[in-house]
XYZ file of C-alpha atoms in Angstrom:
293
model
C 52.297 40.821 36.588
C 53.395 41.988 40.018
C 57.119 42.921 39.848
C 57.879 40.993 43.044
C 56.279 37.861 41.600
C 58.315 38.380 38.418
C 61.526 38.321 40.472
C 60.631 35.017 42.116
C 59.607 33.408 38.808
C 62.955 34.516 37.372
C 64.565 32.988 40.477
C 62.886 29.641 39.745
C 64.109 29.564 36.131
C 67.679 30.650 36.812
C 68.008 28.161 39.667
C 68.442 25.460 36.999
C 71.295 27.363 35.318
C 74.295 25.832 37.170
C 72.789 22.370 36.643
C 72.420 22.950 32.904
C 75.943 24.358 32.799
C 77.315 21.246 34.488
C 75.562 18.991 31.970
C 77.116 21.073 29.189
C 80.669 20.313 30.356
C 82.333 18.033 27.821
C 79.592 18.228 25.186
C 79.539 21.920 24.252
C 82.059 24.714 24.837
C 80.885 27.564 27.117
C 81.178 30.351 24.539
C 79.478 28.220 21.884
C 76.605 27.429 24.266
C 76.117 31.122 25.010
C 76.289 31.977 21.283
C 73.804 29.300 20.179
C 71.554 30.011 23.174
C 71.560 33.694 22.273
C 70.653 32.914 18.641
C 67.766 30.763 19.867
C 66.624 33.581 22.153
C 66.708 36.061 19.247
C 64.422 33.680 17.329
C 62.221 33.500 20.441
C 61.841 37.308 20.524
C 61.556 37.802 16.736
C 57.754 37.250 16.485
C 57.094 39.814 19.235
C 59.476 42.334 17.666
C 57.750 41.894 14.308
C 54.190 41.955 15.624
C 54.788 45.145 17.629
C 56.966 46.845 14.986
C 59.965 47.097 17.334
C 62.846 46.252 14.972
C 63.509 49.895 14.159
C 63.474 50.784 17.862
C 65.880 47.919 18.529
C 68.461 49.535 16.251
C 67.752 53.193 17.076
C 70.948 55.244 17.206
C 69.951 56.775 20.575
C 70.295 53.437 22.383
C 72.526 51.300 20.156
C 75.710 51.783 22.233
C 73.863 51.216 25.496
C 72.355 48.016 24.153
C 75.800 46.906 22.972
C 77.192 47.421 26.491
C 74.269 45.495 28.022
C 74.677 42.621 25.563
C 78.456 42.410 25.962
C 78.710 42.790 29.735
C 75.285 41.352 30.603
C 75.499 38.181 28.521
C 78.527 37.545 26.274
C 81.392 37.898 28.750
C 79.914 36.927 32.157
C 77.861 33.942 30.957
C 80.850 32.525 29.073
C 83.053 32.897 32.161
C 80.434 31.451 34.513
C 80.014 28.375 32.325
C 83.778 27.926 32.032
C 84.076 28.131 35.829
C 81.972 24.951 36.071
C 84.954 23.042 34.654
C 86.594 23.638 38.041
C 83.936 24.125 40.687
C 80.547 22.580 41.495
C 77.092 23.932 40.549
C 76.339 24.544 44.224
C 79.505 26.555 44.806
C 79.052 28.525 41.571
C 75.482 29.419 42.460
C 76.326 30.477 46.010
C 79.336 32.542 44.923
C 77.357 34.379 42.273
C 75.801 36.180 45.218
C 78.946 38.315 45.242
C 76.946 40.224 42.632
C 75.000 41.657 45.555
C 78.031 43.585 46.808
C 78.530 45.122 43.372
C 74.804 45.861 43.251
C 74.847 47.868 46.472
C 77.872 49.872 45.330
C 76.726 50.515 41.754
C 73.108 51.294 42.684
C 74.257 53.688 45.410
C 76.708 55.590 43.200
C 74.971 55.612 39.812
C 71.266 55.187 40.617
C 71.183 57.074 43.932
C 69.415 54.140 45.592
C 69.960 54.349 49.328
C 69.556 50.965 51.037
C 67.671 50.828 54.347
C 69.184 49.340 57.470
C 66.998 46.242 57.089
C 68.106 45.799 53.481
C 71.766 46.071 54.478
C 71.314 43.471 57.205
C 69.529 41.101 54.819
C 72.250 41.628 52.213
C 74.919 40.961 54.832
C 73.389 37.543 55.498
C 73.554 36.684 51.804
C 77.145 37.845 51.471
C 78.069 35.785 54.516
C 77.479 32.646 52.462
C 79.929 33.884 49.793
C 82.682 34.523 52.331
C 82.109 31.139 53.956
C 82.572 29.263 50.654
C 85.658 31.227 49.612
C 87.378 30.625 52.937
C 86.531 26.913 52.916
C 87.724 26.314 49.325
C 90.918 28.383 49.703
C 93.656 27.064 47.364
C 91.650 23.947 46.422
C 90.950 22.908 42.806
C 87.487 24.409 43.129
C 88.992 27.758 44.127
C 89.983 28.539 40.514
C 86.366 28.323 39.386
C 85.198 30.120 42.520
C 87.438 33.117 41.792
C 86.267 33.189 38.168
C 82.675 33.505 39.400
C 83.403 36.242 41.925
C 85.573 38.105 39.432
C 82.934 38.439 36.701
C 79.667 39.184 38.490
C 80.303 42.943 38.489
C 79.605 42.874 34.745
C 76.031 41.705 35.308
C 75.337 44.548 37.705
C 76.952 47.164 35.463
C 74.687 46.012 32.613
C 71.603 46.053 34.863
C 72.471 49.528 36.095
C 72.610 50.838 32.537
C 69.323 49.083 31.698
C 67.741 50.837 34.673
C 68.725 54.187 33.139
C 67.275 53.468 29.686
C 64.358 55.675 28.523
C 61.161 54.873 30.415
C 59.083 54.323 27.269
C 61.084 51.241 26.242
C 59.223 47.980 26.812
C 60.933 45.461 29.096
C 60.560 42.805 26.381
C 62.454 45.027 23.947
C 65.327 45.361 26.435
C 65.411 41.590 26.943
C 65.537 41.076 23.170
C 68.233 43.727 22.764
C 70.424 42.061 25.367
C 70.485 38.935 23.199
C 70.865 40.631 19.819
C 73.713 42.868 20.977
C 75.557 40.003 22.695
C 76.219 38.402 19.311
C 79.119 40.659 18.133
C 81.261 39.967 21.224
C 80.378 36.275 21.130
C 81.380 36.082 17.466
C 84.789 37.548 18.358
C 85.215 35.055 21.227
C 84.307 32.106 18.982
C 86.656 33.296 16.234
C 89.469 33.416 18.784
C 88.653 29.889 19.986
C 88.656 28.559 16.439
C 92.023 30.190 15.841
C 93.399 28.651 19.031
C 92.108 25.130 19.606
C 88.574 25.121 18.268
C 85.533 24.261 20.363
C 83.548 21.243 21.489
C 80.086 20.308 20.272
C 78.619 16.817 20.482
C 75.085 16.681 19.042
C 72.633 14.681 21.123
C 69.798 14.892 23.591
C 72.029 16.201 26.351
C 73.451 19.140 24.390
C 70.106 19.966 22.747
C 68.318 19.931 26.113
C 70.867 22.302 27.634
C 70.625 24.542 24.573
C 66.809 24.649 24.707
C 66.811 25.587 28.393
C 69.478 28.239 27.832
C 67.877 29.918 24.815
C 64.169 29.737 25.621
C 64.009 29.805 29.408
C 67.174 31.500 30.693
C 67.781 34.006 27.878
C 64.114 34.289 26.932
C 61.507 34.113 29.679
C 63.870 34.800 32.587
C 65.134 38.009 30.953
C 61.581 39.210 30.316
C 60.735 38.695 33.989
C 64.011 40.277 35.144
C 63.559 43.489 33.179
C 59.911 43.762 34.153
C 60.969 43.751 37.801
C 64.025 45.934 37.185
C 61.987 48.711 35.600
C 59.644 48.806 38.599
C 61.811 48.134 41.681
C 65.220 49.128 43.049
C 68.121 47.225 41.486
C 69.741 46.382 44.820
C 66.484 45.005 46.256
C 65.589 42.683 43.395
C 69.217 41.529 43.179
C 69.134 40.483 46.833
C 65.990 38.401 46.254
C 67.103 36.932 42.932
C 70.500 35.889 44.264
C 68.958 33.463 46.730
C 68.427 31.038 43.827
C 71.417 28.890 44.997
C 68.964 27.262 47.398
C 67.238 25.671 44.405
C 70.504 25.051 42.521
C 72.127 23.324 45.477
C 69.132 21.101 46.215
C 68.939 20.028 42.564
C 72.695 19.440 42.443
C 72.528 17.137 45.472
C 69.430 15.266 44.246
C 71.087 14.659 40.868
C 74.261 13.351 42.532
C 76.508 16.157 41.263
C 77.945 16.848 44.718
C 77.772 15.771 48.339
C 76.369 18.392 50.709
C 78.734 19.822 53.307
C 77.830 21.564 56.521
C 79.429 24.861 55.467
C 77.349 24.871 52.240
C 74.128 24.199 54.127
C 74.888 26.968 56.597
C 75.658 29.341 53.729
C 72.351 28.485 52.085
C 70.438 29.177 55.276
C 72.058 32.606 55.466
C 71.193 33.203 51.824
C 67.540 32.258 52.131
C 67.074 34.256 55.338
C 68.562 37.372 53.743
C 66.506 37.040 50.563
C 63.213 36.654 52.418
C 64.137 39.589 54.634
C 64.657 41.877 51.645
C 61.555 40.467 49.946
C 59.527 41.353 53.032
C 60.904 44.920 52.926
C 59.913 45.272 49.256
C 56.431 43.899 49.921
C 55.871 46.349 52.781
C 56.965 49.254 50.572
C 54.471 48.192 47.885
C 51.535 48.188 50.283
C 49.266 51.262 50.020
C 49.915 53.850 52.711
């Protein structure tokens, strides 16, 4: 599959994430959802790992600590925080503010991957970041602001994990990396759940709503979306695919409004227009670079 197409397919899947997270509020605790979703994703990858004899590679001592970092900071911690943030803010806000990841992407990719962004890429990224600033200023000191700050404060973890994945040995299959991210998220998630049990326990109400959210999380978000993400990541610059991927709030916001989860505001619509314009700008740059000279 073309890496650029893989990014946009990942975009379409992850666009449902804030909606699923909102439906999970009150029926399943964030950390428990991430833990059970990760277990389901491990089961999703198990047949491929077995068929291609990849279990030994999954636990090879050369990559075990790198995989543990990717699982902890790519899934366990940030996904738990992002879901918890939805107790305070709306799916639309959470999706838009996750674009703060782009700023971390430019910094991390420049320092650790030696990726030098072009002027056009910087301008496109600036448009996307403009939406983040707009939301933060508008929600200043409101109830939503607590959740907004939680989102902005954890997205660096996702980029740090992606940066390390970019530096993994070239011979590793992107599906193996996606599987490893789930397997190695389990230790940190087990610690988080043990702490919650010791404190106040966690919420889980069996039913169609919780099972639907769990199925989406494990199979689509942690399964197929991660396969597509790492396929693109291994072929394209981290900062470029992050800029495209982080325009998914357009889909999240539209779904959130259609489902009656929030009323659209002018500042949100303007932020989304900036986001979409920036993402298509960077996508156009990537497409031009892929064309034969």
